[in-house]
Amino acid sequence: MGGNGIIKIVKKGLGDMSFNAGGGNINWFPGHMAAATRAINSRLKLADLVIEVRDSRIPLSSANQDLQPRLSTKRRVIALNKKDLANPNIMHKWVDYFGSCKQDCLPINAHSRSSVQKLLELVELKLKEKIAKEPTLLVMVVGVPNVGKSALINCIHQIASSRFPAQEKKKRAKVGPLPGVTQDIAGFKIAHRPSIYVLDTPGVLVPTISDIETGLKLALSGSVKDSVVGEERIAQYLLAVLNTRQTPLRWRNIHYDMLKDLQNESDNKHDHHLKDLLPKRPVLPVASDLHYVEGVAKKVQSALYSTLSEFRGDLEDENELEVLIEEQFEALQKAFKISNKANEARMMVSKKFLTLFRAGKLGPFILDDVPCVATNS
């Protein structure tokens, strides 16, 4: 809904350079990624199973499309990471969708040991058939940048070190001599008899992202550097998505709570007590920081509710949606208390707004739509 309007608005500022390789002077696919892609392709031949890490908020958009033909022929588990940032009401539909495609899928939180333990149990289960035939098995971890591969690998390392304490001293365990395997391949041993090793790979994006919205979703979730697309453009896209889904209207209670708090503050201003003049005890920094962030998030939600609820235009009309987004930038500037005189005020608003979204402070989201699959149910 409103997808075309969103894309038209975003395209206005991007021009044709957007997501095409060689367009403009954007270094979209750095040289190290090309080398990494070659290394991944050569190692994929050796892998007995692949853990493909994706972002739970974009289960399709965070797939490396160039690798899909190769991955679809391998034993594979799709680990949907950052499940704590994804809408739990929709997550099960994604698991069902991948199940209908005969694809194992597990939502995980790479920072949770119990969550990663479940993933490793599924991996070992998937390798059961091969375990009887092979003395050494290789599991490969792949994924686009910033989906949480490093966090997952670190957690796997901790689990592996507790299972095999001798690994603790080494950064990685060397994989034993295998036919046709260069000795530079190293990994973490996660099982013995048979030996199962987990290999890490660099995060790799495809050289060309032909679909602008996929590129914007990758940028919004942090898989593409902000500077490639521009913070303002990403923030504009996020506002367009929130508005067309009418998400801010669900923040009505937050808005009215904020109004009540403001009213109470102004009512209490007239009561001056002697104790108010005493120096206040300082709040612990961690608690106050957290309280501050939560407070800012509520102000942002209240501002977006207020602007959308008063909007009388057509959200499907790109020009009217653009007018609303302009109003919301102004409302966000007030919510963040950024002076009009501040240089690059819009950039500051965009950065703060994106930080709140990426940290899950505006709520859990899934930006991709579950594809329709014909089922008997």
Short mmCIF file of C-alpha atoms in Angstrom, two decimals:
data_model
loop_
_atom_site.label_atom_id
_atom_site.label_comp_id
_atom_site.label_asym_id
_atom_site.label_seq_id
_atom_site.Cartn_x
_atom_site.Cartn_y
_atom_site.Cartn_z
CA MET A 1 0.00 0.00 0.00
CA GLY A 2 1.41 3.36 -0.98
CA GLY A 3 4.58 1.64 -2.20
CA ASN A 4 4.81 3.60 -5.44
CA GLY A 5 4.30 6.90 -3.64
CA ILE A 6 7.13 6.04 -1.24
CA ILE A 7 9.49 5.16 -4.05
CA LYS A 8 8.64 8.27 -6.09
CA ILE A 9 9.36 10.52 -3.11
CA VAL A 10 12.67 8.84 -2.40
CA LYS A 11 13.71 8.73 -6.07
CA LYS A 12 13.33 12.51 -6.38
CA GLY A 13 16.47 13.13 -4.38
CA LEU A 14 18.38 10.06 -5.49
CA GLY A 15 18.31 10.50 -9.24
CA ASP A 16 19.47 7.64 -11.43
CA MET A 17 22.66 6.98 -9.50
CA SER A 18 20.71 5.34 -6.67
CA PHE A 19 21.55 1.65 -6.49
CA ASN A 20 23.16 0.94 -9.84
CA ALA A 21 26.79 -0.09 -9.91
CA GLY A 22 28.83 2.61 -11.60
CA GLY A 23 26.07 5.18 -11.17
CA GLY A 24 27.37 8.45 -9.76
CA ASN A 25 30.59 8.13 -7.76
CA ILE A 26 29.21 5.75 -5.16
CA ASN A 27 31.65 3.03 -4.19
CA TRP A 28 28.83 0.58 -3.66
CA PHE A 29 30.86 -2.63 -4.06
CA PRO A 30 34.37 -2.11 -2.64
CA GLY A 31 37.26 -4.27 -3.87
CA HIS A 32 37.45 -6.28 -0.66
CA MET A 33 33.86 -7.43 -1.24
CA ALA A 34 34.74 -8.77 -4.70
CA ALA A 35 37.63 -10.74 -3.18
CA ALA A 36 35.37 -11.95 -0.36
CA THR A 37 32.75 -13.12 -2.85
CA ARG A 38 35.35 -15.22 -4.66
CA ALA A 39 36.52 -16.72 -1.35
CA ILE A 40 32.93 -17.51 -0.30
CA ASN A 41 32.17 -19.22 -3.61
CA SER A 42 35.26 -21.42 -3.36
CA ARG A 43 34.52 -22.37 0.25
CA LEU A 44 30.84 -23.01 -0.37
CA LYS A 45 31.87 -26.09 -2.37
CA LEU A 46 33.43 -27.51 0.81
CA ALA A 47 30.61 -26.62 3.23
CA ASP A 48 28.37 -29.44 4.44
CA LEU A 49 25.83 -26.93 5.77
CA VAL A 50 25.37 -23.17 5.53
CA ILE A 51 23.97 -20.89 8.22
CA GLU A 52 22.64 -17.90 6.29
CA VAL A 53 22.19 -14.99 8.68
CA ARG A 54 19.50 -12.48 7.77
CA ASP A 55 17.93 -9.52 9.58
CA SER A 56 14.53 -10.43 11.09
CA ARG A 57 13.20 -6.99 10.12
CA ILE A 58 13.92 -7.68 6.43
CA PRO A 59 13.83 -11.48 5.98
CA LEU A 60 13.88 -11.25 2.15
CA SER A 61 15.66 -7.96 1.52
CA SER A 62 18.68 -9.04 3.61
CA ALA A 63 19.33 -12.12 1.45
CA ASN A 64 22.39 -11.95 -0.80
CA GLN A 65 20.62 -12.63 -4.10
CA ASP A 66 23.84 -13.52 -5.95
CA LEU A 67 24.46 -16.41 -3.55
CA GLN A 68 20.89 -17.76 -3.55
CA PRO A 69 21.24 -20.16 -6.54
CA ARG A 70 24.30 -21.73 -4.86
CA LEU A 71 22.76 -21.75 -1.36
CA SER A 72 19.51 -23.36 -2.52
CA THR A 73 21.47 -26.50 -3.49
CA LYS A 74 23.10 -26.82 -0.02
CA ARG A 75 21.84 -27.95 3.36
CA ARG A 76 20.94 -24.59 4.82
CA VAL A 77 19.48 -23.01 7.95
CA ILE A 78 18.25 -19.40 7.68
CA ALA A 79 18.94 -17.67 11.00
CA LEU A 80 16.69 -14.61 11.29
CA ASN A 81 18.78 -12.54 13.68
CA LYS A 82 17.74 -9.50 15.79
CA LYS A 83 14.38 -11.12 16.51
CA ASP A 84 14.07 -8.80 19.53
CA LEU A 85 13.72 -5.88 17.05
CA ALA A 86 11.15 -7.66 14.85
CA ASN A 87 7.37 -7.64 15.30
CA PRO A 88 6.58 -10.91 17.18
CA ASN A 89 2.99 -10.87 15.84
CA ILE A 90 4.30 -11.38 12.28
CA MET A 91 7.45 -13.42 12.95
CA HIS A 92 5.60 -16.76 13.00
CA LYS A 93 4.17 -16.00 9.53
CA TRP A 94 7.73 -15.76 8.20
CA VAL A 95 8.68 -19.07 9.81
CA ASP A 96 5.57 -20.61 8.17
CA TYR A 97 6.49 -19.01 4.83
CA PHE A 98 10.02 -20.46 4.83
CA GLY A 99 8.57 -23.80 5.98
CA SER A 100 6.22 -23.78 2.98
CA CYS A 101 9.34 -23.27 0.79
CA LYS A 102 10.85 -26.41 2.44
CA GLN A 103 13.44 -24.20 4.08
CA ASP A 104 14.61 -24.44 7.71
CA CYS A 105 14.38 -21.09 9.43
CA LEU A 106 14.95 -20.05 13.04
CA PRO A 107 14.48 -16.56 14.54
CA ILE A 108 17.42 -15.89 16.88
CA ASN A 109 19.08 -13.28 19.05
CA ALA A 110 22.83 -13.65 18.46
CA HIS A 111 23.56 -12.05 21.85
CA SER A 112 21.60 -14.78 23.67
CA ARG A 113 23.53 -17.96 24.39
CA SER A 114 20.37 -20.09 24.75
CA SER A 115 19.10 -18.78 21.39
CA VAL A 116 22.38 -19.64 19.62
CA GLN A 117 22.44 -23.03 21.39
CA LYS A 118 19.07 -23.83 19.76
CA LEU A 119 20.52 -22.87 16.37
CA LEU A 120 23.51 -25.21 16.87
CA GLU A 121 21.16 -28.03 17.91
CA LEU A 122 19.23 -27.55 14.66
CA VAL A 123 22.53 -27.53 12.70
CA GLU A 124 23.63 -30.82 14.29
CA LEU A 125 20.21 -32.32 13.62
CA LYS A 126 20.43 -31.29 9.95
CA LEU A 127 23.88 -32.91 9.69
CA LYS A 128 22.72 -36.23 11.22
CA GLU A 129 22.55 -38.04 7.85
CA LYS A 130 26.08 -36.94 6.92
CA ILE A 131 27.56 -37.60 10.35
CA ALA A 132 27.75 -41.36 9.79
CA LYS A 133 29.77 -40.95 6.59
CA GLU A 134 32.17 -38.04 7.27
CA PRO A 135 34.84 -37.71 9.99
CA THR A 136 34.99 -33.90 9.64
CA LEU A 137 32.11 -31.59 8.75
CA LEU A 138 32.23 -27.90 7.84
CA VAL A 139 29.49 -25.38 8.64
CA MET A 140 29.77 -22.01 6.93
CA VAL A 141 28.23 -18.72 8.16
CA VAL A 142 27.27 -16.23 5.43
CA GLY A 143 25.28 -12.99 5.32
CA VAL A 144 25.25 -9.40 4.11
CA PRO A 145 27.03 -6.79 6.32
CA ASN A 146 25.60 -5.84 9.71
CA VAL A 147 23.06 -8.65 10.09
CA GLY A 148 24.88 -9.74 13.26
CA LYS A 149 27.25 -12.37 11.89
CA SER A 150 30.11 -11.26 14.17
CA ALA A 151 27.87 -11.41 17.25
CA LEU A 152 26.74 -14.91 16.22
CA ILE A 153 30.31 -16.09 15.58
CA ASN A 154 31.41 -14.68 18.96
CA CYS A 155 28.61 -16.50 20.74
CA ILE A 156 29.41 -19.74 18.87
CA HIS A 157 33.05 -19.26 19.94
CA GLN A 158 32.00 -18.96 23.61
CA ILE A 159 29.88 -22.13 23.37
CA ALA A 160 32.67 -23.96 21.50
CA SER A 161 35.26 -22.86 24.10
CA SER A 162 33.13 -24.22 26.95
CA ARG A 163 32.74 -27.54 25.09
CA PHE A 164 36.41 -27.73 24.09
CA PRO A 165 38.45 -25.68 26.59
CA ALA A 166 41.68 -26.19 24.61
CA GLN A 167 40.24 -23.79 21.97
CA GLU A 168 40.00 -20.97 24.49
CA LYS A 169 43.69 -20.06 24.11
CA LYS A 170 43.50 -19.89 20.31
CA LYS A 171 41.45 -17.35 18.43
CA ARG A 172 40.36 -20.10 16.05
CA ALA A 173 40.77 -23.85 15.78
CA LYS A 174 42.55 -25.06 12.67
CA VAL A 175 40.52 -27.46 10.55
CA GLY A 176 42.42 -30.71 10.00
CA PRO A 177 43.86 -31.66 6.60
CA LEU A 178 41.05 -32.20 4.12
CA PRO A 179 41.34 -33.15 0.46
CA GLY A 180 41.58 -29.98 -1.64
CA VAL A 181 41.37 -27.64 1.35
CA THR A 182 43.95 -24.89 1.78
CA GLN A 183 45.38 -24.73 5.27
CA ASP A 184 44.33 -21.10 5.81
CA ILE A 185 40.77 -22.18 6.54
CA ALA A 186 40.16 -22.03 10.27
CA GLY A 187 37.03 -22.27 12.36
CA PHE A 188 35.57 -23.13 15.75
CA LYS A 189 35.09 -26.76 16.69
CA ILE A 190 31.54 -27.19 18.01
CA ALA A 191 31.31 -31.01 18.11
CA HIS A 192 33.58 -34.05 18.36
CA ARG A 193 33.12 -37.46 16.72
CA PRO A 194 32.46 -36.33 14.11
CA SER A 195 34.36 -33.04 14.29
CA ILE A 196 32.10 -30.15 13.27
CA TYR A 197 33.76 -26.81 12.54
CA VAL A 198 32.02 -23.45 12.03
CA LEU A 199 33.69 -21.12 9.50
CA ASP A 200 33.17 -17.37 9.40
CA THR A 201 32.99 -15.33 6.17
CA PRO A 202 33.04 -11.55 5.53
CA GLY A 203 29.71 -9.76 5.02
CA VAL A 204 29.09 -9.32 1.31
CA LEU A 205 26.53 -7.27 -0.59
CA VAL A 206 25.59 -7.87 -4.21
CA PRO A 207 27.37 -5.54 -6.70
CA THR A 208 24.08 -4.14 -8.00
CA ILE A 209 20.83 -3.68 -6.12
CA SER A 210 18.36 -3.08 -8.92
CA ASP A 211 15.36 -2.63 -6.64
CA ILE A 212 15.48 0.76 -4.90
CA GLU A 213 13.20 -0.26 -2.04
CA THR A 214 15.40 -3.29 -1.20
CA GLY A 215 18.39 -0.93 -1.11
CA LEU A 216 16.53 1.48 1.18
CA LYS A 217 15.54 -1.33 3.56
CA LEU A 218 19.18 -2.47 3.70
CA ALA A 219 20.22 1.13 4.41
CA LEU A 220 17.55 1.58 7.07
CA SER A 221 18.63 -1.58 8.90
CA GLY A 222 22.30 -0.54 8.65
CA SER A 223 23.62 -3.06 6.08
CA VAL A 224 24.61 -0.22 3.74
CA LYS A 225 26.61 2.77 5.00
CA ASP A 226 24.36 5.77 5.64
CA SER A 227 26.62 7.94 3.48
CA VAL A 228 25.83 5.83 0.38
CA VAL A 229 22.17 6.87 0.41
CA GLY A 230 22.17 9.83 2.81
CA GLU A 231 20.62 9.99 6.29
CA GLU A 232 17.88 12.41 5.26
CA ARG A 233 16.76 10.15 2.44
CA ILE A 234 16.68 7.09 4.72
CA ALA A 235 14.74 9.03 7.39
CA GLN A 236 12.32 10.22 4.70
CA TYR A 237 11.80 6.62 3.60
CA LEU A 238 11.19 5.51 7.21
CA LEU A 239 8.58 8.27 7.68
CA ALA A 240 6.89 7.28 4.40
CA VAL A 241 6.71 3.64 5.55
CA LEU A 242 5.35 4.55 9.02
CA ASN A 243 2.72 6.89 7.53
CA THR A 244 1.46 4.54 4.80
CA ARG A 245 1.14 1.79 7.43
CA GLN A 246 -0.51 4.37 9.76
CA THR A 247 1.76 3.14 12.56
CA PRO A 248 1.84 6.49 14.46
CA LEU A 249 -1.94 6.23 15.05
CA ARG A 250 -1.16 3.31 17.39
CA TRP A 251 0.81 5.74 19.55
CA ARG A 252 -2.33 7.64 20.62
CA ASN A 253 -2.03 6.64 24.30
CA ILE A 254 1.62 7.73 24.40
CA HIS A 255 0.59 11.10 22.96
CA TYR A 256 -2.15 11.64 25.58
CA ASP A 257 0.15 10.51 28.40
CA MET A 258 2.68 13.13 27.23
CA LEU A 259 -0.04 15.83 27.26
CA LYS A 260 -1.07 14.78 30.79
CA ASP A 261 2.54 14.96 31.99
CA LEU A 262 2.92 18.45 30.51
CA GLN A 263 -0.32 19.54 32.20
CA ASN A 264 0.84 18.14 35.56
CA GLU A 265 4.19 19.89 35.20
CA SER A 266 2.53 23.26 34.59
CA ASP A 267 0.07 22.68 37.48
CA ASN A 268 2.90 21.89 39.89
CA LYS A 269 4.98 24.90 38.89
CA HIS A 270 2.93 27.16 41.20
CA ASP A 271 3.71 25.15 44.37
CA HIS A 272 7.05 26.28 45.77
CA HIS A 273 8.28 24.42 48.83
CA LEU A 274 11.42 25.01 50.85
CA LYS A 275 12.62 21.47 50.06
CA ASP A 276 12.65 22.38 46.33
CA LEU A 277 15.56 24.71 47.03
CA LEU A 278 17.71 21.91 48.47
CA PRO A 279 20.26 20.41 46.04
CA LYS A 280 18.88 17.33 44.34
CA ARG A 281 20.77 14.05 44.67
CA PRO A 282 22.32 13.06 41.33
CA VAL A 283 20.72 10.16 39.47
CA LEU A 284 23.00 7.33 38.44
CA PRO A 285 24.22 8.03 34.89
CA VAL A 286 23.12 4.69 33.38
CA ALA A 287 19.58 4.98 34.75
CA SER A 288 19.27 8.61 33.68
CA ASP A 289 20.61 7.89 30.17
CA LEU A 290 18.09 5.11 29.69
CA HIS A 291 15.30 7.28 31.09
CA TYR A 292 16.34 10.11 28.77
CA VAL A 293 16.29 7.89 25.65
CA GLU A 294 12.88 6.46 26.58
CA GLY A 295 11.62 10.02 27.10
CA VAL A 296 12.93 11.19 23.72
CA ALA A 297 11.36 8.16 21.99
CA LYS A 298 7.97 9.03 23.52
CA LYS A 299 8.27 12.65 22.37
CA VAL A 300 9.01 11.42 18.83
CA GLN A 301 6.05 9.02 18.88
CA SER A 302 3.79 11.76 20.22
CA ALA A 303 4.96 14.22 17.51
CA LEU A 304 4.35 11.69 14.72
CA TYR A 305 0.92 10.74 16.13
CA SER A 306 -0.04 14.41 16.33
CA THR A 307 1.01 15.24 12.73
CA LEU A 308 -0.57 12.13 11.18
CA SER A 309 -3.85 12.37 13.14
CA GLU A 310 -4.27 16.01 12.00
CA PHE A 311 -3.37 15.18 8.38
CA ARG A 312 -6.39 15.49 6.08
CA GLY A 313 -4.69 14.61 2.78
CA ASP A 314 -4.39 11.36 0.84
CA LEU A 315 -1.51 9.13 1.94
CA GLU A 316 -1.59 7.43 -1.48
CA ASP A 317 -0.81 10.75 -3.18
CA GLU A 318 2.98 11.23 -3.29
CA ASN A 319 2.78 15.06 -3.21
CA GLU A 320 0.49 15.11 -0.17
CA LEU A 321 2.59 12.47 1.57
CA GLU A 322 5.63 14.65 0.91
CA VAL A 323 3.91 17.65 2.55
CA LEU A 324 3.15 15.50 5.63
CA ILE A 325 6.77 14.30 5.83
CA GLU A 326 7.99 17.93 5.72
CA GLU A 327 5.69 18.78 8.66
CA GLN A 328 6.99 15.75 10.52
CA PHE A 329 10.61 16.80 10.06
CA GLU A 330 9.72 20.12 11.75
CA ALA A 331 7.85 18.32 14.55
CA LEU A 332 10.82 15.96 15.07
CA GLN A 333 13.19 18.92 15.23
CA LYS A 334 11.15 20.30 18.16
CA ALA A 335 10.95 16.87 19.81
CA PHE A 336 14.75 16.52 19.63
CA LYS A 337 15.17 20.18 20.73
CA ILE A 338 17.41 20.99 17.77
CA SER A 339 17.66 24.72 17.11
CA ASN A 340 16.49 26.06 13.75
CA LYS A 341 19.79 27.91 13.60
CA ALA A 342 21.78 24.70 13.95
CA ASN A 343 23.82 23.90 10.87
CA GLU A 344 22.61 20.75 9.18
CA ALA A 345 19.58 20.60 11.49
CA ARG A 346 17.82 18.13 9.16
CA MET A 347 20.85 15.86 9.19
CA MET A 348 20.89 15.90 13.00
CA VAL A 349 17.15 15.12 13.12
CA SER A 350 17.63 12.26 10.64
CA LYS A 351 20.53 10.72 12.54
CA LYS A 352 18.74 10.80 15.89
CA PHE A 353 15.51 9.45 14.37
CA LEU A 354 17.33 6.55 12.66
CA THR A 355 19.24 5.75 15.86
CA LEU A 356 15.96 5.40 17.80
CA PHE A 357 14.46 3.17 15.10
CA ARG A 358 17.53 0.92 14.80
CA ALA A 359 17.72 0.48 18.58
CA GLY A 360 14.08 -0.67 18.63
CA LYS A 361 12.98 2.33 20.71
CA LEU A 362 10.05 3.07 18.35
CA GLY A 363 8.83 -0.50 18.65
CA PRO A 364 9.44 -3.79 16.81
CA PHE A 365 9.01 -3.80 13.01
CA ILE A 366 9.19 -6.10 10.00
CA LEU A 367 9.58 -4.03 6.83
CA ASP A 368 9.20 -6.83 4.26
CA ASP A 369 5.75 -8.22 3.40
CA VAL A 370 5.22 -11.98 3.68
CA PRO A 371 4.85 -13.33 0.11
CA CYS A 372 1.52 -14.98 -0.66
CA VAL A 373 1.81 -18.75 -0.77
CA ALA A 374 -1.03 -20.99 -1.88
CA THR A 375 -1.87 -23.27 1.05
CA ASN A 376 -4.65 -25.72 1.88
CA SER A 377 -5.42 -24.01 5.17
#
